[in-house]
Amino acid sequence: MGASASASASDLKALLQVSGEDGALVDALDRRAAAARRAPQAAAAAAAAAEPSPSFFEGFALQGIRVDSIHPGRILCSFTVPTRLTAGGGHLAPGAVVALVDEIGSAAAVADGHHLKVSVDMSVSFVDLAAAAPGDTLRISARALGHRGAYSGTHVLVANAATGKVVAEGRHSLFGKMKIRSNI
C-alpha cells in the first residue's frame, strides 16, 4: 500500500503541474503582474501611472470603453472588440456582453442621479454575436427605464456601429441605496 500511495501522490503532483506554455497564457492575461515578476520597480511605476480598476475582471473585460455622451438617465458608449474577449467562433464572448450590460446599465442608473446599486437581475438576449468580430466597433446605449424606491431598471442595446446589426439586448434590475461612509 505504501508504493501505491507513493505512486498516486506522484501522479497527483504531475497532474497538478502547470506547463510552461499554460503558465505563459495565464501571465499574458495581466501584463502588469508579469512585469512585476521581472522588474518590480518598473512595474510599480507602471501600476501607479495606470488607471486603477476595482477588480481584475473589470479591468480585463471593460478596458477600452469610451463614453461618447452622457445625459440624465442615458449613456452612449463605443467599444472596439478586442481579441482577448472573443469566443471560439471568432466573435465577442457572451460573458463579455453580460459584463457590458451590467456595467453600462449601472452607469445609466447612476447617470439619472440615483445612488449606486447592486445588480439583482439581468436578462440578455444574444441576437447576433457574429456581428461583433475582433476590431469591430460597437455602439452601446443604455437608458434608465425608471426608479421606484430603491429599485431601478435599465435597458442596454449593443449594436455594431458600422452595420447597425444588433449584437445583444439586455435588461438590468438594480436595488439598494449604497452610500460611501467615511470614518474621517
CSV table of C-alpha atoms in Angstrom, one decimal:
chain,number,residue,atom,x,y,z
A,1,MET,CA,0.0,0.0,0.0
A,2,GLY,CA,3.0,2.3,0.6
A,3,ALA,CA,4.2,2.0,-3.0
A,4,SER,CA,0.6,2.5,-4.3
A,5,ALA,CA,0.1,5.6,-2.1
A,6,SER,CA,3.5,7.0,-3.3
A,7,ALA,CA,2.6,6.4,-6.9
A,8,SER,CA,-0.7,8.0,-6.6
A,9,ALA,CA,0.8,11.0,-4.9
A,10,SER,CA,3.4,11.5,-7.7
A,11,ASP,CA,0.6,11.0,-10.2
A,12,LEU,CA,-1.4,13.7,-8.5
A,13,LYS,CA,1.6,16.1,-8.4
A,14,ALA,CA,2.2,15.5,-12.1
A,15,LEU,CA,-1.5,16.2,-12.8
A,16,LEU,CA,-1.4,19.5,-10.9
A,17,GLN,CA,1.8,20.7,-12.5
A,18,VAL,CA,1.4,23.7,-14.8
A,19,SER,CA,3.2,23.5,-18.1
A,20,GLY,CA,5.4,26.4,-19.2
A,21,GLU,CA,3.0,27.1,-22.1
A,22,ASP,CA,-0.1,27.2,-19.8
A,23,GLY,CA,1.8,29.5,-17.4
A,24,ALA,CA,2.7,31.9,-20.2
A,25,LEU,CA,-1.0,32.1,-21.2
A,26,VAL,CA,-2.0,32.9,-17.6
A,27,ASP,CA,0.8,35.5,-17.4
A,28,ALA,CA,-0.4,37.1,-20.6
A,29,LEU,CA,-3.8,37.9,-19.0
A,30,ASP,CA,-2.3,40.6,-16.8
A,31,ARG,CA,0.8,42.1,-18.2
A,32,ARG,CA,1.4,44.2,-15.1
A,33,ALA,CA,1.7,41.1,-13.0
A,34,ALA,CA,4.2,39.6,-15.4
A,35,ALA,CA,6.2,42.8,-15.4
A,36,ALA,CA,6.1,42.9,-11.6
A,37,ARG,CA,7.9,39.5,-11.5
A,38,ARG,CA,10.5,40.6,-14.0
A,39,ALA,CA,11.2,44.2,-12.8
A,40,PRO,CA,9.4,45.1,-9.5
A,41,GLN,CA,10.4,48.8,-9.6
A,42,ALA,CA,9.3,49.3,-13.2
A,43,ALA,CA,6.0,47.5,-12.6
A,44,ALA,CA,5.3,49.7,-9.5
A,45,ALA,CA,5.8,52.8,-11.6
A,46,ALA,CA,3.6,51.5,-14.4
A,47,ALA,CA,0.9,50.5,-11.9
A,48,ALA,CA,1.0,53.9,-10.3
A,49,ALA,CA,0.6,55.6,-13.7
A,50,ALA,CA,-2.2,53.2,-14.8
A,51,GLU,CA,-5.8,54.0,-14.0
A,52,PRO,CA,-7.0,51.9,-11.1
A,53,SER,CA,-9.5,49.2,-11.7
A,54,PRO,CA,-11.9,47.9,-9.0
A,55,SER,CA,-11.2,44.3,-9.9
A,56,PHE,CA,-9.0,42.3,-12.3
A,57,PHE,CA,-12.1,41.2,-14.2
A,58,GLU,CA,-13.5,44.7,-14.8
A,59,GLY,CA,-10.1,45.9,-15.9
A,60,PHE,CA,-9.7,42.9,-18.2
A,61,ALA,CA,-13.2,42.9,-19.7
A,62,LEU,CA,-14.0,46.6,-19.8
A,63,GLN,CA,-10.7,48.2,-20.8
A,64,GLY,CA,-11.3,50.3,-23.9
A,65,ILE,CA,-14.8,51.5,-23.3
A,66,ARG,CA,-15.3,55.1,-24.4
A,67,VAL,CA,-18.1,57.3,-23.1
A,68,ASP,CA,-19.4,59.2,-26.1
A,69,SER,CA,-22.2,61.1,-24.3
A,70,ILE,CA,-24.0,61.1,-21.0
A,71,HIS,CA,-27.3,62.7,-20.1
A,72,PRO,CA,-29.6,62.1,-17.1
A,73,GLY,CA,-30.7,58.5,-17.4
A,74,ARG,CA,-28.9,57.9,-20.7
A,75,ILE,CA,-25.4,56.9,-21.6
A,76,LEU,CA,-23.9,56.2,-25.1
A,77,CYS,CA,-20.6,54.3,-25.3
A,78,SER,CA,-18.4,52.8,-28.0
A,79,PHE,CA,-16.2,49.8,-27.7
A,80,THR,CA,-13.8,48.1,-30.1
A,81,VAL,CA,-13.9,44.4,-29.8
A,82,PRO,CA,-10.5,43.1,-28.6
A,83,THR,CA,-9.4,39.6,-29.5
A,84,ARG,CA,-9.0,38.8,-25.7
A,85,LEU,CA,-12.8,38.9,-25.4
A,86,THR,CA,-13.6,36.6,-28.3
A,87,ALA,CA,-15.2,33.1,-28.1
A,88,GLY,CA,-14.2,30.1,-30.2
A,89,GLY,CA,-16.3,31.3,-33.1
A,90,GLY,CA,-14.3,34.4,-33.6
A,91,HIS,CA,-16.9,36.8,-32.1
A,92,LEU,CA,-17.5,38.6,-28.8
A,93,ALA,CA,-17.9,36.2,-26.0
A,94,PRO,CA,-21.3,36.0,-24.3
A,95,GLY,CA,-19.7,36.7,-20.9
A,96,ALA,CA,-18.2,39.9,-22.2
A,97,VAL,CA,-21.6,41.0,-23.4
A,98,VAL,CA,-23.1,40.4,-20.0
A,99,ALA,CA,-20.3,42.5,-18.4
A,100,LEU,CA,-21.1,45.3,-20.8
A,101,VAL,CA,-24.8,45.2,-19.9
A,102,ASP,CA,-24.0,45.1,-16.2
A,103,GLU,CA,-21.6,48.0,-16.1
A,104,ILE,CA,-23.2,50.3,-18.7
A,105,GLY,CA,-26.7,49.6,-17.3
A,106,SER,CA,-25.5,50.5,-13.9
A,107,ALA,CA,-24.0,53.7,-15.3
A,108,ALA,CA,-27.3,54.7,-16.8
A,109,ALA,CA,-29.0,54.4,-13.4
A,110,VAL,CA,-26.3,56.5,-11.7
A,111,ALA,CA,-26.4,59.0,-14.6
A,112,ASP,CA,-30.1,59.5,-13.6
A,113,GLY,CA,-28.9,60.9,-10.3
A,114,HIS,CA,-29.6,57.8,-8.2
A,115,HIS,CA,-27.3,56.2,-5.7
A,116,LEU,CA,-25.0,53.3,-6.7
A,117,LYS,CA,-26.9,50.0,-6.5
A,118,VAL,CA,-26.2,46.3,-6.8
A,119,SER,CA,-27.5,44.1,-9.6
A,120,VAL,CA,-30.3,41.8,-8.7
A,121,ASP,CA,-31.4,40.5,-12.1
A,122,MET,CA,-30.3,40.7,-15.7
A,123,SER,CA,-31.6,39.2,-18.8
A,124,VAL,CA,-29.6,39.3,-22.0
A,125,SER,CA,-30.8,38.3,-25.5
A,126,PHE,CA,-27.8,37.4,-27.7
A,127,VAL,CA,-29.3,38.5,-31.0
A,128,ASP,CA,-26.3,38.1,-33.3
A,129,LEU,CA,-22.9,37.6,-31.6
A,130,ALA,CA,-21.3,37.1,-35.1
A,131,ALA,CA,-21.9,40.8,-35.7
A,132,ALA,CA,-19.2,41.6,-33.1
A,133,ALA,CA,-15.9,40.3,-34.5
A,134,PRO,CA,-12.4,41.5,-33.3
A,135,GLY,CA,-11.7,45.0,-34.5
A,136,ASP,CA,-15.4,45.9,-34.9
A,137,THR,CA,-16.6,49.0,-33.1
A,138,LEU,CA,-19.8,48.5,-31.0
A,139,ARG,CA,-22.2,51.2,-30.1
A,140,ILE,CA,-23.7,50.6,-26.6
A,141,SER,CA,-26.6,52.7,-25.5
A,142,ALA,CA,-28.3,52.4,-22.1
A,143,ARG,CA,-31.2,54.2,-20.6
A,144,ALA,CA,-32.9,54.1,-17.2
A,145,LEU,CA,-36.4,52.7,-17.5
A,146,GLY,CA,-37.4,54.1,-14.2
A,147,HIS,CA,-37.0,54.1,-10.4
A,148,ARG,CA,-39.3,53.0,-7.7
A,149,GLY,CA,-38.0,53.3,-4.2
A,150,ALA,CA,-34.6,51.6,-4.0
A,151,TYR,CA,-35.3,49.6,-7.2
A,152,SER,CA,-34.2,50.7,-10.7
A,153,GLY,CA,-34.4,49.2,-14.1
A,154,THR,CA,-32.3,49.9,-17.2
A,155,HIS,CA,-32.2,48.8,-20.8
A,156,VAL,CA,-29.0,48.3,-22.8
A,157,LEU,CA,-28.6,47.8,-26.5
A,158,VAL,CA,-25.3,46.6,-28.1
A,159,ALA,CA,-25.0,47.1,-31.9
A,160,ASN,CA,-22.3,47.0,-34.5
A,161,ALA,CA,-21.6,50.7,-35.2
A,162,ALA,CA,-20.8,50.2,-38.9
A,163,THR,CA,-23.6,47.8,-39.9
A,164,GLY,CA,-26.3,48.7,-37.3
A,165,LYS,CA,-26.8,45.0,-36.6
A,166,VAL,CA,-27.9,44.3,-33.1
A,167,VAL,CA,-25.5,42.1,-31.2
A,168,ALA,CA,-27.4,41.9,-27.9
A,169,GLU,CA,-30.1,43.5,-25.9
A,170,GLY,CA,-30.3,43.4,-22.1
A,171,ARG,CA,-32.5,44.5,-19.2
A,172,HIS,CA,-30.9,45.1,-15.9
A,173,SER,CA,-32.5,45.4,-12.5
A,174,LEU,CA,-30.7,47.1,-9.6
A,175,PHE,CA,-31.5,47.5,-5.9
A,176,GLY,CA,-30.2,49.5,-3.0
A,177,LYS,CA,-29.1,52.9,-1.8
A,178,MET,CA,-25.4,52.3,-1.3
A,179,LYS,CA,-23.7,55.3,0.2
A,180,ILE,CA,-20.0,55.6,0.9
A,181,ARG,CA,-19.3,56.1,4.6
A,182,SER,CA,-16.2,57.6,5.9
A,183,ASN,CA,-14.7,57.4,9.4
A,184,ILE,CA,-12.8,60.6,8.9
